[in-house]
Coordinates of C-alpha atoms in Angstrom, one line a residue:
X1 CA -185.4 -31.9 18.1
X2 CA -183.8 -33.7 15.1
X3 CA -180.0 -34.3 15.6
X4 CA -178.8 -34.6 12.0
X5 CA -180.5 -30.7 10.7
X6 CA -178.0 -29.4 13.7
X7 CA -174.7 -30.8 11.8
X8 CA -173.0 -28.4 9.7
X9 CA -170.0 -29.9 9.4
X10 CA -167.3 -32.4 11.7
X11 CA -166.5 -29.9 14.8
X12 CA -170.4 -29.9 15.3
X13 CA -170.6 -33.4 15.2
X14 CA -167.8 -34.2 17.2
X15 CA -169.1 -31.9 19.9
X16 CA -172.2 -34.4 20.5
X17 CA -171.8 -36.9 23.2
X18 CA -171.7 -40.7 22.5
X19 CA -175.1 -41.4 23.8
X20 CA -176.9 -39.3 20.8
X21 CA -175.2 -41.2 18.1
X22 CA -177.7 -44.0 17.4
X23 CA -180.2 -41.3 16.9
X24 CA -178.4 -39.7 14.5
X25 CA -177.5 -42.7 12.6
X26 CA -181.3 -43.7 12.3
X27 CA -182.3 -40.1 11.4
X28 CA -178.9 -40.3 8.8
X29 CA -180.8 -43.8 7.3
X30 CA -184.2 -42.3 7.4
X31 CA -183.4 -39.5 5.3
X32 CA -181.2 -42.0 3.7
X33 CA -184.3 -43.7 2.4
X34 CA -186.5 -40.7 1.7
X35 CA -184.5 -39.0 -0.4
X36 CA -182.4 -41.6 -2.6
X37 CA -185.7 -43.3 -2.9
X38 CA -187.0 -39.9 -4.8
X39 CA -184.4 -39.4 -6.6
X40 CA -182.1 -42.5 -7.1
X41 CA -178.4 -43.5 -6.5
X42 CA -176.4 -45.9 -4.8
X43 CA -178.3 -46.1 -1.8
X44 CA -177.4 -49.4 -0.4
X45 CA -173.8 -49.0 0.2
X46 CA -174.7 -45.5 1.6
X47 CA -177.0 -47.6 4.3
X48 CA -174.1 -49.7 5.0
X49 CA -171.3 -46.6 6.1
X50 CA -173.6 -44.6 8.8
X51 CA -172.2 -45.4 11.5
X52 CA -168.3 -45.9 10.0
X53 CA -168.3 -42.5 8.6
X54 CA -169.4 -41.1 12.2
X55 CA -166.8 -42.0 13.5
X56 CA -164.7 -41.2 11.3
X57 CA -165.6 -37.7 11.2
X58 CA -165.6 -38.4 15.1
X59 CA -162.1 -39.4 14.8
X60 CA -160.5 -36.9 12.3
X61 CA -160.1 -33.3 11.2
X62 CA -161.1 -33.1 7.9
X63 CA -160.5 -31.5 6.0
X64 CA -157.7 -31.2 7.6
X65 CA -156.7 -34.7 7.9
X66 CA -157.3 -36.1 4.7
X67 CA -159.9 -38.7 3.8
X68 CA -160.5 -40.5 0.5
X69 CA -163.3 -43.1 -0.8
X70 CA -163.1 -45.8 -2.7
X71 CA -164.6 -46.2 -4.7
X72 CA -167.1 -42.2 -3.9
X73 CA -171.0 -43.8 -4.8
X74 CA -170.4 -44.2 -0.9
X75 CA -169.4 -40.4 0.5
X76 CA -173.9 -39.8 1.0
X77 CA -172.8 -39.6 4.2
X78 CA -170.0 -37.6 4.3
X79 CA -171.9 -35.0 2.4
X80 CA -174.7 -35.1 5.3
X81 CA -171.6 -34.3 7.5
X82 CA -170.1 -31.9 6.1
X83 CA -172.8 -29.8 5.5
X84 CA -174.7 -30.5 2.6
X85 CA -178.4 -32.0 3.5
X86 CA -180.1 -30.6 0.3
X87 CA -180.8 -33.8 -1.7
X88 CA -183.5 -32.8 -3.5
X89 CA -182.1 -33.0 -6.9
X90 CA -179.1 -35.9 -6.1
X91 CA -177.1 -36.3 -9.6
X92 CA -179.7 -34.1 -10.9
X93 CA -178.4 -31.0 -12.9
X94 CA -177.6 -28.0 -10.7
X95 CA -178.0 -30.4 -7.4
X96 CA -175.6 -32.5 -5.8
X97 CA -173.0 -35.1 -7.3
X98 CA -173.5 -38.3 -6.7
X99 CA -169.7 -39.0 -5.9
X100 CA -167.8 -36.5 -4.0
X101 CA -166.6 -33.4 -5.9
X102 CA -164.3 -30.4 -5.5
X103 CA -166.7 -28.1 -6.3
X104 CA -169.0 -28.9 -4.0
X105 CA -166.8 -28.9 -0.6
X106 CA -163.4 -28.7 0.5
X107 CA -164.1 -32.4 2.5
X108 CA -163.6 -34.0 -0.6
X109 CA -160.5 -34.4 -2.4
X110 CA -160.3 -36.9 -4.8
X111 CA -163.1 -37.0 -7.4
X112 CA -162.8 -41.0 -8.1
X113 CA -165.4 -43.6 -9.3
X114 CA -163.1 -46.1 -10.9
X115 CA -162.4 -48.2 -7.9
X116 CA -159.3 -49.1 -6.5
X117 CA -157.4 -45.8 -7.0
X118 CA -157.6 -44.2 -3.6
X119 CA -154.8 -46.4 -2.3
X120 CA -152.4 -44.8 -4.5
X121 CA -153.6 -41.1 -4.5
X122 CA -153.3 -42.2 -0.5
X123 CA -149.6 -43.2 -0.4
X124 CA -148.9 -40.0 -2.4
X125 CA -150.3 -37.7 0.0
X126 CA -148.9 -39.6 2.5
X127 CA -145.4 -38.7 1.1
X128 CA -146.1 -35.2 0.6
X129 CA -147.0 -35.0 4.3
X130 CA -143.9 -36.1 5.5
X131 CA -141.8 -34.5 2.8
X132 CA -143.5 -31.1 3.8
X133 CA -143.1 -31.9 7.2
X134 CA -146.6 -31.9 8.3
X135 CA -146.9 -33.9 10.7
X136 CA -149.6 -33.3 12.6
X137 CA -151.4 -34.6 8.9
X138 CA -153.7 -37.9 9.0
X139 CA -154.3 -39.6 5.7
X140 CA -157.6 -41.9 5.8
X141 CA -158.1 -43.9 2.7
X142 CA -161.7 -45.8 3.0
X143 CA -161.4 -48.6 0.8
X144 CA -164.4 -52.0 0.4
X145 CA -164.0 -55.0 -0.1
X146 CA -164.4 -55.1 -3.8
X147 CA -162.2 -51.8 -4.4
X148 CA -159.8 -54.4 -2.9
X149 CA -160.2 -57.1 -5.4
X150 CA -158.2 -54.6 -8.3
X151 CA -155.2 -54.5 -9.4
X152 CA -153.7 -51.3 -8.5
X153 CA -155.3 -51.4 -4.8
X154 CA -152.4 -53.9 -4.2
X155 CA -149.8 -52.1 -5.8
X156 CA -150.1 -49.4 -3.6
X157 CA -150.4 -51.9 -0.7
X158 CA -147.2 -52.8 -1.4
X159 CA -145.7 -49.1 -1.1
X160 CA -147.4 -48.3 1.3
X161 CA -145.6 -51.0 3.4
X162 CA -142.5 -50.0 2.7
X163 CA -142.3 -47.1 4.9
X164 CA -143.0 -48.7 8.3
X165 CA -142.9 -45.0 9.9
X166 CA -145.1 -42.8 7.9
X167 CA -148.8 -42.4 9.1
X168 CA -151.8 -44.1 6.9
X169 CA -155.1 -45.2 7.9
X170 CA -156.8 -48.0 5.7
X171 CA -160.4 -48.7 6.9
X172 CA -161.4 -52.0 4.8
X173 CA -165.6 -51.4 4.9
X174 CA -165.9 -54.8 4.0
X175 CA -169.3 -56.0 3.0
X176 CA -169.0 -58.8 0.7
X177 CA -170.3 -57.1 -2.1
X178 CA -169.1 -54.7 -5.0
X179 CA -172.3 -54.3 -6.4
X180 CA -173.0 -58.1 -6.4
X181 CA -170.8 -60.2 -4.1
X182 CA -167.3 -59.7 -4.2
X183 CA -165.6 -62.9 -5.5
X184 CA -162.2 -64.4 -5.8
X185 CA -159.6 -65.4 -3.6
X186 CA -159.5 -62.0 -1.5
X187 CA -163.4 -61.9 -0.6
X188 CA -162.1 -66.1 0.6
X189 CA -159.8 -64.7 2.8
X190 CA -161.4 -61.8 4.2
X191 CA -164.7 -64.5 5.1
X192 CA -162.6 -66.4 6.9
X193 CA -160.8 -63.3 9.0
X194 CA -164.8 -62.7 9.8
X195 CA -165.0 -66.0 11.6
X196 CA -162.0 -65.0 13.5
X197 CA -164.2 -62.6 16.2
X198 CA -164.4 -65.8 18.9
X199 CA -161.0 -65.6 19.1
X200 CA -160.3 -62.2 19.7
X201 CA -163.5 -62.9 22.6
X202 CA -161.3 -66.3 23.8
X203 CA -158.2 -63.8 24.1
X204 CA -159.9 -61.4 25.9
X205 CA -161.9 -63.9 28.5
X206 CA -157.9 -65.3 29.0
X207 CA -156.5 -62.2 30.1
X208 CA -158.8 -61.3 32.4
X209 CA -158.7 -65.2 33.9
X210 CA -154.7 -65.2 34.0
X211 CA -154.6 -61.4 34.9
X212 CA -156.9 -62.1 38.4
X213 CA -154.5 -64.8 39.2
X214 CA -151.5 -64.0 42.2
X215 CA -147.8 -63.5 40.9
X216 CA -148.0 -66.1 37.5
X217 CA -150.6 -64.8 35.9
X218 CA -149.2 -61.2 34.3
X219 CA -146.3 -63.6 33.3
X220 CA -148.2 -65.7 31.9
X221 CA -150.2 -63.7 29.5
X222 CA -147.6 -61.7 28.7
X223 CA -145.9 -64.7 27.6
X224 CA -149.1 -65.3 25.4
X225 CA -149.3 -62.2 24.0
X226 CA -145.7 -62.3 22.9
X227 CA -146.7 -65.8 20.8
X228 CA -150.3 -64.3 19.9
X229 CA -148.8 -63.7 16.4
X230 CA -148.3 -67.5 16.0
X231 CA -151.7 -68.7 17.6
X232 CA -153.3 -65.7 15.3
X233 CA -151.8 -67.4 12.4
X234 CA -153.2 -70.1 12.9
X235 CA -156.7 -68.8 13.9
X236 CA -156.6 -66.2 11.2
X237 CA -154.4 -65.5 8.0
X238 CA -154.6 -61.9 8.1
X239 CA -151.2 -62.7 8.2
X240 CA -151.5 -61.6 4.4
X241 CA -151.5 -57.6 5.8
X242 CA -149.1 -58.3 8.6
X243 CA -146.7 -59.8 6.6
X244 CA -147.0 -56.8 4.5
X245 CA -145.8 -55.0 7.4
X246 CA -149.4 -53.3 8.3
X247 CA -150.3 -53.0 11.4
X248 CA -154.0 -54.8 11.4
X249 CA -156.9 -54.1 13.7
X250 CA -159.9 -56.5 13.6
X251 CA -162.3 -57.6 12.5
X252 CA -164.6 -54.9 14.4
X253 CA -168.5 -54.4 14.3
X254 CA -168.8 -51.7 11.2
X255 CA -171.9 -50.6 12.5
X256 CA -171.0 -50.3 16.3
X257 CA -170.0 -46.7 16.5
X258 CA -168.2 -47.0 19.9
X259 CA -165.5 -49.8 18.7
X260 CA -164.9 -48.2 15.6
X261 CA -164.0 -45.1 16.8
X262 CA -161.4 -46.6 19.8
X263 CA -160.0 -49.1 16.7
X264 CA -159.5 -45.7 14.7
X265 CA -158.4 -43.9 17.2
X266 CA -155.7 -46.7 18.1
X267 CA -154.7 -46.3 14.0
X268 CA -154.6 -42.6 14.6
X269 CA -151.7 -42.6 17.0
X270 CA -149.5 -45.4 15.6
X271 CA -146.5 -44.2 13.9
X272 CA -147.1 -46.3 10.4
X273 CA -149.3 -47.5 7.5
X274 CA -152.6 -49.4 10.0
X275 CA -155.2 -51.5 8.6
X276 CA -158.9 -51.2 9.9
X277 CA -160.7 -54.0 8.9
X278 CA -165.0 -53.0 9.8
X279 CA -167.7 -55.1 8.9
X280 CA -170.9 -53.6 7.5
X281 CA -174.1 -55.0 5.8
X282 CA -175.0 -53.4 2.4
X283 CA -178.4 -51.8 2.6
X284 CA -178.4 -51.8 6.4
X285 CA -181.5 -51.1 8.3
X286 CA -183.9 -50.8 5.0
X287 CA -185.4 -54.5 5.2
X288 CA -185.9 -53.7 0.8
X289 CA -182.4 -53.4 0.6
X290 CA -181.0 -56.4 2.9
X291 CA -183.0 -59.0 1.5
X292 CA -182.7 -58.1 -2.2
X293 CA -179.5 -60.9 -2.9
X294 CA -178.7 -59.3 -6.2
X295 CA -177.3 -55.6 -5.4
X296 CA -178.7 -55.1 -2.1
X297 CA -180.1 -51.9 -3.5
X298 CA -176.6 -51.1 -4.9
X299 CA -178.3 -48.1 -7.2
X300 CA -181.8 -47.6 -7.4
X301 CA -184.0 -45.4 -9.7
X302 CA -186.9 -43.3 -8.2
X303 CA -188.8 -45.6 -6.4
X304 CA -191.8 -46.2 -3.8
X305 CA -189.7 -46.6 -0.6
X306 CA -192.5 -48.8 0.4
X307 CA -193.6 -51.1 -2.5
X308 CA -189.4 -50.3 -3.9
X309 CA -191.8 -50.3 -7.4
X310 CA -190.7 -47.4 -10.4
X311 CA -192.0 -44.4 -9.6
X312 CA -192.0 -44.5 -13.1
X313 CA -191.7 -47.6 -14.8
X314 CA -190.0 -48.2 -18.3
X315 CA -192.1 -49.0 -21.3
X316 CA -189.2 -50.0 -23.4
X317 CA -186.7 -52.3 -23.6
X318 CA -183.0 -51.8 -22.8
X319 CA -180.2 -51.5 -25.4
X320 CA -178.9 -53.7 -22.3
X321 CA -181.2 -56.6 -21.5
X322 CA -181.5 -57.0 -25.9
X323 CA -178.0 -57.6 -25.1
X324 CA -178.6 -60.0 -22.7
X325 CA -181.0 -61.7 -24.2
X326 CA -178.9 -62.1 -27.9
X327 CA -175.6 -63.3 -26.1
X328 CA -177.7 -66.2 -24.0
X329 CA -179.0 -67.2 -27.6
X330 CA -175.7 -67.1 -29.1
X331 CA -174.9 -69.8 -25.9
X332 CA -176.9 -72.0 -26.8
X333 CA -175.2 -71.8 -30.3
X334 CA -172.0 -71.9 -30.0
X335 CA -170.5 -74.0 -26.9
X336 CA -166.6 -72.2 -27.3
X337 CA -168.7 -68.6 -26.6
X338 CA -167.7 -67.5 -22.5
X339 CA -168.7 -64.6 -20.7
X340 CA -166.2 -62.3 -19.0
X341 CA -166.9 -59.2 -16.8
X342 CA -165.2 -56.7 -14.1
X343 CA -167.9 -57.1 -10.9
X344 CA -170.7 -55.8 -12.8
X345 CA -172.6 -59.3 -13.9
X346 CA -175.7 -58.2 -13.7
X347 CA -175.2 -54.1 -14.9
X348 CA -174.2 -55.2 -18.2
X349 CA -176.8 -57.8 -18.8
X350 CA -175.2 -61.0 -17.8
X351 CA -177.4 -62.8 -15.8
X352 CA -179.1 -64.9 -18.6
X353 CA -176.1 -66.1 -19.2
X354 CA -174.7 -67.0 -15.9
X355 CA -177.6 -68.6 -15.1
X356 CA -177.8 -71.0 -17.6
X357 CA -174.1 -71.4 -18.7
X358 CA -172.0 -70.7 -14.8
X359 CA -169.0 -72.8 -16.0
X360 CA -169.0 -70.4 -19.1
X361 CA -169.2 -67.1 -17.2
X362 CA -166.3 -65.5 -15.1
X363 CA -166.8 -62.6 -12.9
X364 CA -163.2 -61.2 -11.8
X365 CA -163.4 -58.4 -9.8
X366 CA -162.5 -54.8 -10.5
X367 CA -160.1 -55.8 -12.4
X368 CA -159.9 -54.8 -15.9
X369 CA -156.7 -55.3 -17.2
X370 CA -157.3 -59.0 -15.9
X371 CA -160.2 -59.4 -17.6
X372 CA -158.9 -58.6 -20.8
X373 CA -155.9 -60.4 -20.4
X374 CA -158.3 -63.9 -19.2
X375 CA -160.0 -63.1 -22.9
X376 CA -156.4 -63.0 -24.5
X377 CA -156.1 -66.6 -22.6
X378 CA -159.3 -68.2 -23.3
X379 CA -159.2 -67.1 -27.4
X380 CA -155.7 -68.4 -27.2
X381 CA -157.3 -71.7 -26.1
X382 CA -159.8 -71.9 -28.1
X383 CA -162.5 -70.5 -27.1
X384 CA -164.8 -66.9 -27.8
X385 CA -165.0 -64.8 -24.7
X386 CA -167.2 -61.8 -24.7
X387 CA -166.1 -59.2 -22.3
X388 CA -169.0 -57.2 -20.9
X389 CA -167.9 -53.7 -19.5
X390 CA -169.1 -49.8 -19.0
X391 CA -166.8 -48.1 -21.7
X392 CA -165.6 -45.7 -19.4
X393 CA -163.5 -49.0 -17.6
X394 CA -162.4 -50.4 -20.7
X395 CA -160.4 -47.0 -21.1
X396 CA -158.4 -49.5 -17.6
X397 CA -157.3 -51.9 -20.2
X398 CA -156.1 -50.5 -23.2
X399 CA -152.8 -51.7 -22.8
X400 CA -154.1 -55.0 -23.2
X401 CA -156.5 -54.5 -25.7
X402 CA -153.3 -53.7 -27.6
X403 CA -150.8 -55.8 -26.9
X404 CA -152.7 -58.8 -25.9
X405 CA -155.5 -59.4 -27.9
X406 CA -155.2 -57.3 -31.0
X407 CA -151.4 -57.7 -30.9
X408 CA -152.0 -61.8 -31.1
X409 CA -155.3 -61.5 -33.7
X410 CA -157.2 -63.1 -30.9
X411 CA -161.1 -63.1 -31.6
X412 CA -162.2 -61.5 -28.6
X413 CA -165.6 -59.7 -28.5
X414 CA -165.7 -56.4 -26.0
X415 CA -169.2 -55.0 -25.7
X416 CA -169.3 -52.0 -24.4
X417 CA -172.5 -51.0 -22.2
X418 CA -172.9 -47.1 -20.6
X419 CA -171.3 -45.5 -24.3
X420 CA -171.6 -41.9 -24.7
X421 CA -172.8 -39.5 -22.6
X422 CA -174.4 -41.6 -19.3
X423 CA -175.3 -38.1 -17.4
X424 CA -176.2 -38.3 -14.0
X425 CA -173.2 -40.7 -12.5
X426 CA -171.0 -37.2 -13.9
X427 CA -167.8 -37.1 -16.1
X428 CA -166.2 -40.0 -14.9
X429 CA -169.2 -42.2 -16.0
X430 CA -169.7 -40.2 -19.5
X431 CA -168.6 -43.8 -22.0
X432 CA -167.1 -40.9 -24.6
X433 CA -163.6 -42.2 -25.2
X434 CA -163.6 -45.6 -26.6
X435 CA -164.7 -44.7 -30.2
X436 CA -161.4 -42.5 -29.9
X437 CA -158.6 -44.6 -27.9
X438 CA -159.7 -47.5 -30.3
X439 CA -158.8 -46.0 -33.6
X440 CA -154.9 -46.4 -32.7
X441 CA -155.6 -50.6 -31.9
X442 CA -154.7 -51.9 -35.6
X443 CA -157.0 -54.8 -37.0
X444 CA -159.3 -53.6 -34.5
X445 CA -163.2 -53.5 -35.4
X446 CA -165.8 -51.2 -33.9
X447 CA -169.5 -51.9 -34.2
X448 CA -172.1 -49.2 -33.1
X449 CA -175.5 -50.3 -33.4
X450 CA -178.8 -48.6 -34.7
X451 CA -181.3 -49.6 -32.9
X452 CA -182.4 -53.9 -31.5
X453 CA -182.4 -55.2 -34.7
X454 CA -178.6 -54.0 -35.3
X455 CA -177.7 -54.8 -32.2
X456 CA -178.5 -58.5 -31.9
X457 CA -177.0 -58.7 -35.7
X458 CA -173.5 -57.2 -35.0
X459 CA -173.3 -59.3 -31.9
X460 CA -173.7 -62.2 -34.5
X461 CA -170.9 -60.4 -36.9
X462 CA -169.2 -59.9 -34.0
X463 CA -169.0 -63.0 -32.7
X464 CA -168.6 -64.6 -35.8
X465 CA -164.8 -62.8 -36.2
X466 CA -162.3 -65.2 -35.1
X467 CA -158.6 -63.6 -36.1
X468 CA -159.2 -60.1 -34.8
X469 CA -160.7 -58.1 -31.5
X470 CA -164.3 -57.1 -32.0
X471 CA -165.9 -54.1 -30.4
X472 CA -169.7 -53.9 -30.5
X473 CA -171.4 -50.5 -28.1
X474 CA -174.1 -48.8 -27.3
X475 CA -176.0 -46.0 -24.7
X476 CA -177.4 -46.1 -21.6
X477 CA -181.5 -46.3 -21.2
X478 CA -184.4 -47.5 -23.2
X479 CA -184.2 -48.3 -26.7
X480 CA -186.4 -46.5 -29.2
X481 CA -188.2 -47.3 -32.8
X482 CA -186.6 -49.3 -35.1
X483 CA -184.5 -47.7 -37.6
X484 CA -185.4 -49.7 -41.5
X485 CA -182.5 -48.8 -44.4
X486 CA -184.3 -47.7 -47.7
X487 CA -181.0 -49.3 -48.9
X488 CA -177.4 -51.3 -48.3
X489 CA -174.5 -49.6 -50.4
X490 CA -171.4 -52.5 -49.5
X491 CA -171.6 -52.4 -45.9
X492 CA -173.4 -49.0 -45.2
X493 CA -177.1 -48.4 -44.1
X494 CA -178.9 -45.9 -46.3
X495 CA -181.6 -45.0 -43.6
X496 CA -183.5 -41.7 -45.5
X497 CA -182.7 -39.1 -48.9
X498 CA -184.7 -36.2 -48.8
X499 CA -184.2 -35.1 -52.3
X500 CA -182.3 -36.1 -55.5
X501 CA -178.5 -35.8 -55.7
X502 CA -178.9 -34.1 -52.0
X503 CA -176.4 -32.1 -50.6
X504 CA -175.2 -33.4 -47.6
X505 CA -174.0 -36.3 -46.2
X506 CA -174.7 -37.2 -42.7
X507 CA -173.0 -40.1 -41.4
X508 CA -174.7 -41.3 -38.2
X509 CA -172.6 -43.0 -35.5
X510 CA -174.9 -46.0 -33.9
X511 CA -178.1 -44.1 -31.6
X512 CA -177.0 -41.2 -33.3
X513 CA -179.4 -42.0 -36.4
X514 CA -183.2 -41.1 -34.6
X515 CA -181.6 -37.3 -34.4
X516 CA -180.1 -37.7 -37.7
X517 CA -183.6 -38.1 -39.4
X518 CA -184.9 -35.7 -37.5
X519 CA -181.8 -33.3 -38.6
X520 CA -182.8 -33.7 -42.6
X521 CA -186.0 -33.0 -42.0
X522 CA -185.3 -30.3 -41.0
X523 CA -182.6 -29.7 -43.5
X524 CA -185.1 -30.1 -46.1
X525 CA -187.2 -27.2 -44.9
X526 CA -184.1 -24.9 -45.4
X527 CA -183.4 -25.6 -48.5
X528 CA -181.0 -28.4 -48.1
X529 CA -181.1 -32.3 -49.0
X530 CA -179.9 -35.0 -47.3
X531 CA -178.6 -38.6 -47.5
X532 CA -178.2 -40.0 -43.8
X533 CA -177.1 -43.4 -43.5
X534 CA -175.3 -45.5 -41.1
X535 CA -171.6 -46.8 -40.9
X536 CA -173.0 -50.0 -39.0
X537 CA -169.3 -50.8 -38.3
X538 CA -167.3 -47.3 -37.8
X539 CA -163.7 -48.9 -38.4
X540 CA -161.9 -49.7 -40.2
X541 CA -164.5 -47.3 -42.5
X542 CA -166.3 -48.8 -45.6
X543 CA -164.9 -47.8 -48.8
X544 CA -169.1 -47.1 -49.5
X545 CA -168.8 -44.4 -47.4
X546 CA -165.8 -43.1 -49.2
X547 CA -168.1 -43.3 -52.0
X548 CA -171.3 -41.6 -50.4
X549 CA -168.9 -38.7 -50.2
X550 CA -167.7 -37.8 -52.8
X551 CA -171.0 -37.9 -54.4
X552 CA -172.1 -35.1 -51.9
X553 CA -171.2 -31.4 -51.6
X554 CA -171.1 -31.7 -47.5
X555 CA -169.9 -34.4 -45.4
X556 CA -171.4 -34.0 -41.2
X557 CA -170.4 -36.9 -39.0
X558 CA -172.5 -37.1 -35.4
X559 CA -171.4 -39.4 -32.7
X560 CA -171.8 -39.6 -29.1
X561 CA -168.4 -39.5 -28.6
X562 CA -165.1 -37.0 -27.7
X563 CA -164.8 -35.1 -30.8
X564 CA -160.3 -35.6 -30.8
X565 CA -160.0 -38.8 -32.5
X566 CA -163.2 -40.2 -33.1
X567 CA -165.1 -41.5 -36.1
X568 CA -165.5 -38.5 -37.6
X569 CA -162.0 -37.4 -37.8
X570 CA -161.0 -41.1 -39.4
X571 CA -164.1 -40.6 -41.8
X572 CA -161.8 -37.3 -42.6
X573 CA -158.8 -39.1 -42.9
X574 CA -160.0 -42.0 -45.0
X575 CA -161.4 -39.0 -47.1
X576 CA -158.4 -38.2 -47.8
X577 CA -157.0 -40.6 -48.4
X578 CA -159.2 -41.8 -50.7
X579 CA -158.5 -37.5 -52.7
X580 CA -162.1 -37.0 -52.2
X581 CA -162.3 -33.2 -51.3
X582 CA -165.3 -33.0 -50.0
X583 CA -165.9 -30.7 -47.2
X584 CA -166.1 -32.8 -43.6
X585 CA -167.3 -31.7 -40.0
X586 CA -168.0 -33.4 -37.5
X587 CA -170.5 -33.3 -34.8
X588 CA -169.2 -35.3 -31.3
X589 CA -169.5 -34.4 -27.3
X590 CA -167.0 -31.4 -26.4
X591 CA -163.3 -32.5 -25.3
X592 CA -164.0 -32.3 -21.9
X593 CA -165.4 -33.2 -18.5
X594 CA -168.8 -32.8 -18.2
X595 CA -170.9 -32.5 -15.4
X596 CA -173.7 -34.4 -14.2
X597 CA -177.3 -34.0 -15.6
X598 CA -179.5 -36.1 -17.3
X599 CA -178.6 -37.4 -20.8
X600 CA -181.3 -36.3 -22.6
X601 CA -180.3 -32.9 -21.2
X602 CA -176.7 -33.0 -21.9
X603 CA -177.1 -34.1 -25.5
X604 CA -179.7 -30.5 -25.7
X605 CA -176.7 -28.8 -24.5
X606 CA -174.2 -30.3 -26.9
X607 CA -175.9 -29.8 -30.0
X608 CA -176.8 -33.8 -30.6
X609 CA -180.4 -34.0 -30.8
X610 CA -182.4 -33.4 -34.3
X611 CA -182.5 -29.5 -33.8
X612 CA -179.0 -29.3 -32.5
X613 CA -177.6 -31.3 -35.8
X614 CA -180.1 -29.7 -38.0
X615 CA -178.4 -26.5 -36.5
X616 CA -175.1 -26.6 -36.9
X617 CA -175.5 -29.2 -40.1
X618 CA -177.3 -25.9 -41.8
X619 CA -175.0 -22.8 -40.4
X620 CA -171.8 -25.4 -42.4
X621 CA -173.9 -25.5 -45.8
X622 CA -174.6 -21.8 -46.0
X623 CA -170.7 -20.6 -45.4
X624 CA -169.3 -23.8 -47.6
X625 CA -171.8 -23.9 -50.2
X626 CA -172.1 -21.0 -52.1
X627 CA -175.4 -21.5 -53.9
X628 CA -177.9 -22.4 -51.1
X629 CA -179.7 -25.2 -51.5
X630 CA -177.8 -25.7 -55.2
X631 CA -176.0 -28.6 -56.1
X632 CA -173.1 -28.9 -58.8
X633 CA -174.7 -32.5 -59.8
X634 CA -177.8 -31.5 -60.4
X635 CA -177.4 -27.5 -61.1
X636 CA -177.1 -26.0 -65.2

């Protein structure tokens, strides 16, 4: 009989005899490989935490004890052990989230998928427990070595260590990787700790030998044990943690359930903050993942579990790959161009540039604030940095964009991948904030390319700017066909006109161009003529766009960004400043946290398809234009 289906919650897991746990671990790995290769998801990280998660739920009593994951993509095993074993629609609409989710389970406390935050949460929860007299509760934060490269984690550690009597367990899941191999000084420090297990074995053998020696053995061992920290610092600099005031246990084989349980029980009963350092292997138990040097199958699409080939191979070219190829070409032409990313070299398309110009590529770890401040320094030093991150992660470095780059009028280019609706990874990964947040930055220029040709052209235009920050943003997925312009007015591309003296000006922002072209055709059937334009650079607003608006009866902006403070709001302000009273309506993403689903499904739900844009625009026009289809420019 299979063990996994009998686990309805942590209590069932704790009742299992220890000898059954390796079999359970094998079943969980088989389940993950079978399920996640079918749906897509974060496979490698979860294969690496099977035994660790089993031990956590046997030692701690969730949800009475709080278990937090940093980041949440390593929570699939946690879901399985807390009663969620239907992975058939993982990360799909109406299925399980790919991250912890409060709506799914009382065992999920924080829905974090932005790294390095769990220690701050844990510090606050532990403080609350202490203040409210909840002495029987424990707080556990599981943080990867990749997330420990983030400054927020160290700010939290500094505060956690300040309270020697406040129980808090920090489990470092050390697999030497975030997306790819962990970089930086901390990575080297943890690597040193990994090599010191020989010291622990030496000490254990010495203890056995000395305690067998009559009379003097125990006193000698006690004396040596008293000097342990000095010896240990010589062999292994875990003083980095202990000097902060944090009890350190490890390193421990994170795939030895008994050893992890023993360490966690020690940590549970310790009266202050403890670090339990567990060594794990990302992709453990699935040879293709273990042998994948790029990212150990960090995140996969639906693949054949045996051949590892995509179930539905993409026939198109991704936005990311076009950017990566063009940046490589720019690197060959301009030796001052350098690339920066925050632990996402492969996902944001920098692999080719890094291979060609390793000395001009800087992966700073999960440290977006530092990435931008360092870019400011590189620009000050005479280089042109291209900072490539997911759009949602630039939120973390807004102050540096504003005060370190823009204030000093520095030529730094930001390339925002996964802008707009991303879908399957849920609310925290939708890149729907950038065009609103960045509107307030003086001097910043922001471009949203509509196709591959414009992506290449606008990247070159951005890199040519040396006295202000520039931003290029594009969505997740494959590019569609080229969208040619019929005319350029100022800096604005005219994509289509469905009749003379048109009624509606459809302002298509970036990847929304195909939907707006479809909408214009549908509007013609309703009796409304339209001009479809792509402003290309949406910040600042091109004066030509204001003039175009004055020649139409209605302006509708369409953007893959939150409506609050986005491009629509900026165009409306430009019309007011220009004395143009043409009514404007803005279409965009509702200002709310969207549930996970496919990008196409979400765009359809929120009306950002051709049909949706046409229906909303027709409704606006019927309400605002008194005589349906009659344009005062050609009436009478």
